[in-house]
Coordinates of C-alpha atoms in Angstrom, one line a residue:
X1 CA -12.2 -15.2 68.2
X2 CA -15.6 -14.5 67.4
X3 CA -17.9 -17.4 66.4
X4 CA -18.7 -16.1 63.1
X5 CA -15.3 -15.4 61.9
X6 CA -12.8 -17.2 64.2
X7 CA -11.0 -13.9 65.1
X8 CA -10.0 -13.6 68.7
X9 CA -9.8 -17.3 69.3
X10 CA -6.4 -18.7 69.9
X11 CA -5.9 -21.6 67.6
X12 CA -3.1 -22.8 69.6
X13 CA -5.6 -23.8 72.3
X14 CA -7.3 -25.9 69.4
X15 CA -3.8 -27.3 68.0
X16 CA -3.4 -31.0 69.2
X17 CA -0.1 -31.9 67.7
X18 CA -0.6 -31.4 64.0
X19 CA -4.1 -31.8 64.1
X20 CA -6.3 -28.4 64.4
X21 CA -9.9 -29.0 65.0
X22 CA -12.3 -25.8 64.1
X23 CA -15.0 -28.0 63.8
X24 CA -18.5 -26.9 65.4
X25 CA -17.2 -23.4 65.6
X26 CA -20.2 -22.0 63.6
X27 CA -17.9 -20.2 61.1
X28 CA -18.7 -18.1 58.0
X29 CA -15.1 -17.6 57.1
X30 CA -12.2 -19.4 57.3
X31 CA -9.1 -17.6 59.4
X32 CA -6.7 -18.1 56.4
X33 CA -4.2 -15.8 57.9
X34 CA -4.1 -17.4 61.5
X35 CA -3.8 -20.7 60.1
X36 CA -0.8 -19.7 57.6
X37 CA 0.9 -19.0 61.0
X38 CA 0.4 -22.5 61.9
X39 CA 2.3 -24.7 59.3
X40 CA 2.8 -27.6 61.6
X41 CA -1.1 -28.0 61.3
X42 CA -1.1 -30.3 58.7
X43 CA -4.7 -31.5 59.5
X44 CA -7.3 -29.4 59.4
X45 CA -11.3 -30.3 60.8
X46 CA -13.5 -27.3 59.1
X47 CA -16.6 -29.7 59.4
X48 CA -20.0 -28.7 60.7
X49 CA -19.9 -25.3 59.8
X50 CA -21.6 -22.3 57.9
X51 CA -18.8 -22.1 55.3
X52 CA -20.3 -21.3 51.7
X53 CA -17.4 -20.7 50.0
X54 CA -13.7 -20.3 50.4
X55 CA -11.4 -17.5 50.1
X56 CA -9.0 -17.7 47.3
X57 CA -6.1 -17.5 49.8
X58 CA -7.2 -20.8 51.4
X59 CA -5.1 -22.5 48.3
X60 CA -1.8 -21.1 50.2
X61 CA -1.9 -23.4 52.9
X62 CA -0.3 -25.9 50.6
X63 CA 1.2 -27.8 54.0
X64 CA -2.1 -29.0 54.5
X65 CA -2.4 -32.9 54.3
X66 CA -5.8 -33.9 55.6
X67 CA -8.5 -31.4 55.0
X68 CA -12.3 -31.6 56.4
X69 CA -14.8 -29.6 55.0
X70 CA -17.7 -31.8 55.1
X71 CA -21.4 -30.4 56.4
X72 CA -20.9 -27.3 55.2
X73 CA -22.6 -25.1 52.4
X74 CA -19.9 -25.0 49.9
X75 CA -21.4 -24.6 46.5
X76 CA -18.0 -24.4 44.8
X77 CA -14.1 -24.5 45.3
X78 CA -11.4 -21.7 44.3
X79 CA -10.0 -22.3 40.8
X80 CA -6.9 -22.6 42.1
X81 CA -7.4 -25.3 44.6
X82 CA -5.1 -27.7 42.9
X83 CA -2.0 -25.6 44.5
X84 CA -2.7 -27.5 47.7
X85 CA -0.3 -30.1 46.1
X86 CA 0.4 -32.0 49.4
X87 CA -3.2 -33.0 50.3
X88 CA -3.8 -36.5 50.8
X89 CA -7.1 -36.5 52.2
X90 CA -10.3 -34.6 51.5
X91 CA -13.7 -35.1 52.8
X92 CA -16.3 -32.7 50.9
X93 CA -19.3 -34.8 52.2
X94 CA -22.5 -33.1 52.4
X95 CA -22.2 -29.9 50.8
X96 CA -23.8 -28.1 47.5
X97 CA -21.0 -28.8 45.1
X98 CA -21.9 -29.4 41.5
X99 CA -18.6 -29.7 39.7
X100 CA -15.3 -29.2 40.7
X101 CA -12.4 -27.0 39.7
X102 CA -10.3 -28.1 36.7
X103 CA -7.2 -27.5 38.8
X104 CA -8.3 -30.3 41.2
X105 CA -6.5 -32.6 38.6
X106 CA -3.2 -31.3 39.9
X107 CA -3.8 -32.7 43.5
X108 CA -1.1 -35.6 42.6
X109 CA -0.9 -36.9 46.2
X110 CA -4.6 -37.3 46.9
X111 CA -5.5 -40.9 48.0
X112 CA -8.7 -40.5 50.0
X113 CA -11.8 -38.7 48.7
X114 CA -15.6 -38.3 49.8
X115 CA -17.8 -36.5 47.9
X116 CA -21.4 -38.1 48.8
X117 CA -24.4 -36.0 49.5
X118 CA -23.6 -33.2 47.0
X119 CA -25.6 -32.4 43.9
X120 CA -22.9 -33.5 41.6
X121 CA -22.9 -33.2 37.5
X122 CA -24.2 -36.5 36.6
X123 CA -21.1 -37.7 35.1
X124 CA -18.9 -36.7 38.0
X125 CA -21.2 -38.5 40.4
X126 CA -21.0 -41.6 38.1
X127 CA -17.1 -41.3 38.1
X128 CA -16.6 -40.6 41.9
X129 CA -19.1 -43.6 42.8
X130 CA -19.8 -44.3 46.7
X131 CA -17.8 -43.6 49.7
X132 CA -18.9 -46.2 51.9
X133 CA -15.5 -47.5 53.1
X134 CA -11.9 -47.0 52.7
X135 CA -11.5 -48.8 49.5
X136 CA -14.4 -47.0 47.7
X137 CA -13.2 -43.8 49.2
X138 CA -9.7 -44.3 47.7
X139 CA -10.8 -45.3 44.7
X140 CA -13.0 -42.4 44.2
X141 CA -9.9 -40.2 44.8
X142 CA -8.1 -42.1 41.8
X143 CA -10.9 -42.0 39.3
X144 CA -12.0 -38.4 40.2
X145 CA -8.1 -37.3 39.2
X146 CA -8.4 -39.4 36.4
X147 CA -11.7 -37.6 35.0
X148 CA -10.4 -34.3 36.1
X149 CA -7.1 -34.9 34.4
X150 CA -9.0 -35.9 31.3
X151 CA -11.0 -32.5 31.4
X152 CA -7.9 -30.9 31.9
X153 CA -6.2 -32.4 29.2
X154 CA -9.3 -31.7 26.8
X155 CA -9.5 -28.1 27.9
X156 CA -5.6 -27.9 27.2
X157 CA -6.1 -29.4 24.0
X158 CA -8.9 -26.9 23.2
X159 CA -6.6 -24.1 24.1
X160 CA -4.0 -25.2 22.2
X161 CA -6.4 -25.7 19.1
X162 CA -8.2 -22.2 19.7
X163 CA -4.4 -20.7 20.4
X164 CA -3.5 -22.6 17.2
X165 CA -6.7 -21.4 15.1
X166 CA -5.6 -17.7 16.3
X167 CA -2.3 -18.2 15.6
X168 CA -3.6 -19.9 11.9
X169 CA -5.8 -16.6 11.7
X170 CA -2.9 -14.3 12.6
X171 CA -1.1 -15.9 10.0
X172 CA -3.8 -15.6 7.2
X173 CA -4.4 -11.8 8.3
X174 CA -0.7 -11.3 7.9
X175 CA -0.7 -13.0 4.8
X176 CA -3.8 -11.0 3.6
X177 CA -2.3 -7.8 5.1
X178 CA 0.9 -8.4 3.0
X179 CA -1.0 -9.8 -0.2
X180 CA -2.9 -6.4 -0.2
X181 CA 0.3 -4.3 0.3
X182 CA 2.0 -6.3 -2.3
X183 CA -1.4 -5.7 -4.7
X184 CA -1.4 -2.1 -4.0
X185 CA 2.5 -1.6 -4.5
X186 CA 2.0 -3.3 -8.1
X187 CA -0.8 -0.8 -8.6
X188 CA 1.1 2.1 -7.6
X189 CA 4.4 0.3 -10.1
X190 CA 1.6 0.2 -12.8
X191 CA 0.1 3.4 -12.5
X192 CA 3.9 4.8 -12.1
X193 CA 4.5 2.8 -15.5
X194 CA 1.5 4.0 -17.1
X195 CA 2.0 7.7 -16.3
X196 CA 5.6 7.4 -17.5
X197 CA 4.5 5.9 -20.7
X198 CA 1.7 8.4 -21.3
X199 CA 4.5 11.3 -20.6
X200 CA 6.8 9.5 -22.9
X201 CA 4.1 9.8 -25.6
X202 CA 3.4 13.3 -25.0
X203 CA 7.1 14.0 -24.9
X204 CA 7.6 12.0 -28.7
X205 CA 4.2 13.8 -29.8
X206 CA 5.3 17.2 -29.1
X207 CA 9.1 16.4 -30.5
X208 CA 7.5 15.1 -33.6
X209 CA 5.4 18.2 -33.8
X210 CA 8.3 20.5 -33.2
X211 CA 10.5 18.5 -35.9
X212 CA 7.3 18.7 -38.4
X213 CA 6.9 22.6 -37.8
X214 CA 10.7 23.1 -38.5
X215 CA 10.7 20.8 -41.5
X216 CA 8.2 23.0 -42.6
X217 CA 9.6 26.2 -41.6
X218 CA 12.4 25.2 -43.5
X219 CA 10.7 24.1 -46.6
X220 CA 8.9 27.5 -47.0
X221 CA 12.0 29.2 -46.6
X222 CA 13.5 27.3 -49.4
X223 CA 10.6 27.7 -51.5
X224 CA 10.9 31.5 -50.6
X225 CA 14.4 31.6 -51.8
X226 CA 14.6 29.2 -54.5
X227 CA 11.6 28.2 -56.3
X228 CA 10.7 24.5 -56.2
X229 CA 11.8 22.7 -59.8
X230 CA 8.9 21.7 -61.7
X231 CA 8.6 20.1 -65.4
X232 CA 8.1 23.2 -67.2
X233 CA 11.4 24.4 -68.2
X234 CA 12.6 27.2 -66.1
X235 CA 11.9 30.8 -67.0
X236 CA 14.6 33.2 -68.0
X237 CA 14.9 35.9 -65.2
X238 CA 12.5 38.9 -65.8
X239 CA 15.2 41.9 -65.2
X240 CA 13.2 45.1 -64.3
X241 CA 14.0 47.9 -67.2
X242 CA 16.6 50.4 -65.7
X243 CA 16.6 54.1 -66.4
X244 CA 19.5 53.9 -68.9
X245 CA 17.5 51.4 -70.7
X246 CA 14.6 53.7 -70.8
X247 CA 16.6 56.4 -72.3
X248 CA 18.0 54.2 -74.9
X249 CA 14.8 53.2 -75.8
X250 CA 13.6 56.6 -76.2
X251 CA 16.7 57.5 -78.2
X252 CA 15.9 54.7 -80.6
X253 CA 12.6 55.7 -81.1
X254 CA 13.7 59.1 -81.8
X255 CA 16.3 57.8 -84.4
X256 CA 13.7 55.2 -85.7
X257 CA 11.4 58.2 -86.3
X258 CA 13.7 60.7 -87.8
X259 CA 15.3 58.0 -90.3
X260 CA 11.6 56.9 -91.3
X261 CA 11.1 60.7 -91.9
X262 CA 14.3 60.7 -93.9
X263 CA 12.9 57.7 -95.7
X264 CA 9.8 59.5 -96.6
X265 CA 11.4 62.8 -97.6
X266 CA 14.1 61.2 -100.0
X267 CA 11.9 58.2 -101.2
X268 CA 8.2 59.7 -101.9
X269 CA 6.5 62.6 -103.5
X270 CA 7.0 64.3 -100.1
X271 CA 10.8 65.2 -100.9
X272 CA 9.7 68.6 -102.6
X273 CA 7.1 69.8 -99.5
X274 CA 8.9 72.4 -97.2
X275 CA 9.2 70.3 -94.3
X276 CA 10.8 67.7 -96.4
X277 CA 13.4 70.1 -98.3
X278 CA 14.8 71.3 -94.7
X279 CA 15.1 68.0 -93.6
X280 CA 17.0 66.8 -96.9
X281 CA 19.1 70.1 -96.3
X282 CA 19.9 69.0 -92.9
X283 CA 20.8 65.5 -93.7
X284 CA 23.2 67.0 -96.5
X285 CA 24.8 69.2 -94.1
X286 CA 25.2 66.6 -91.2
X287 CA 26.7 64.0 -93.9
X288 CA 29.0 66.6 -94.9
X289 CA 30.0 67.6 -91.5
X290 CA 31.0 64.2 -90.9
X291 CA 32.8 63.6 -93.8
X292 CA 35.1 66.0 -92.9
X293 CA 35.9 64.3 -89.8
X294 CA 39.0 62.2 -91.0
X295 CA 38.4 59.4 -88.6
X296 CA 34.9 59.0 -89.5
X297 CA 36.0 59.4 -93.3
X298 CA 38.4 56.4 -92.6
X299 CA 35.8 54.4 -91.1
X300 CA 33.3 55.3 -94.1
X301 CA 36.0 54.3 -96.6
X302 CA 36.7 50.8 -94.6
X303 CA 33.0 50.0 -94.6
X304 CA 32.7 51.1 -98.3
X305 CA 35.3 48.7 -99.1
X306 CA 33.9 45.9 -97.2

């Protein structure tokens, strides 16, 4: 193992029972894979090296019971450092730590802790106190665990509050979405009802106009066939003169003229005029001819009796 990484060095040569001493090896990295191959090494000393950080897979060394990381240059511990649940003794003296990961609260078996000579956060430094003797180091372990558990609890509560707030926000968004969808459905329903009502009015208007047109047409037809009754008395129908009536009128007019001429020739001084003499002679001849007819004579006699 080279001095920088620990590779090439047989860790078994460093192993003494369950203790593995890698202090003063000028390590820049932790040989996690080689350490994982030695599960019996429950006590690990990495003090007095050049470690700036620990790899995340270092937390897989869950068999560790005692860990010495003092006098390195560690600026932080892995976030899942709390996986080392079997850890009972932890020495972090003289590093560059400002705070501890929240998972530190999971080290429920931790009985001894030294955080002296680190630029700790003032609150954490006050909680940790001094580790000048066994009692103080044990108290530091208890108080720091309680402090980290409180931080973890507060973070869990914040996480829960945040999660609850997100859930409530999600519910609110869902409720708003449902309300929006319900409003859109109501608007579509209202628009549909208004459209239906508009079409119904148009249908009624068209039907009424059609009925009015039919009624008007029927009324005009009735007026054409039969004049409507009025306050004036009904006028007698006017009959168009036929051809036979015209002929009859002409004959009656001729007969009237003949009678007038005959009367003038019989009763006036014109009877001695040649025309009237001819008319009177013709009249007497006609009367004589008519009297010769027996039937006509009987009729004349009957009329004379009357």
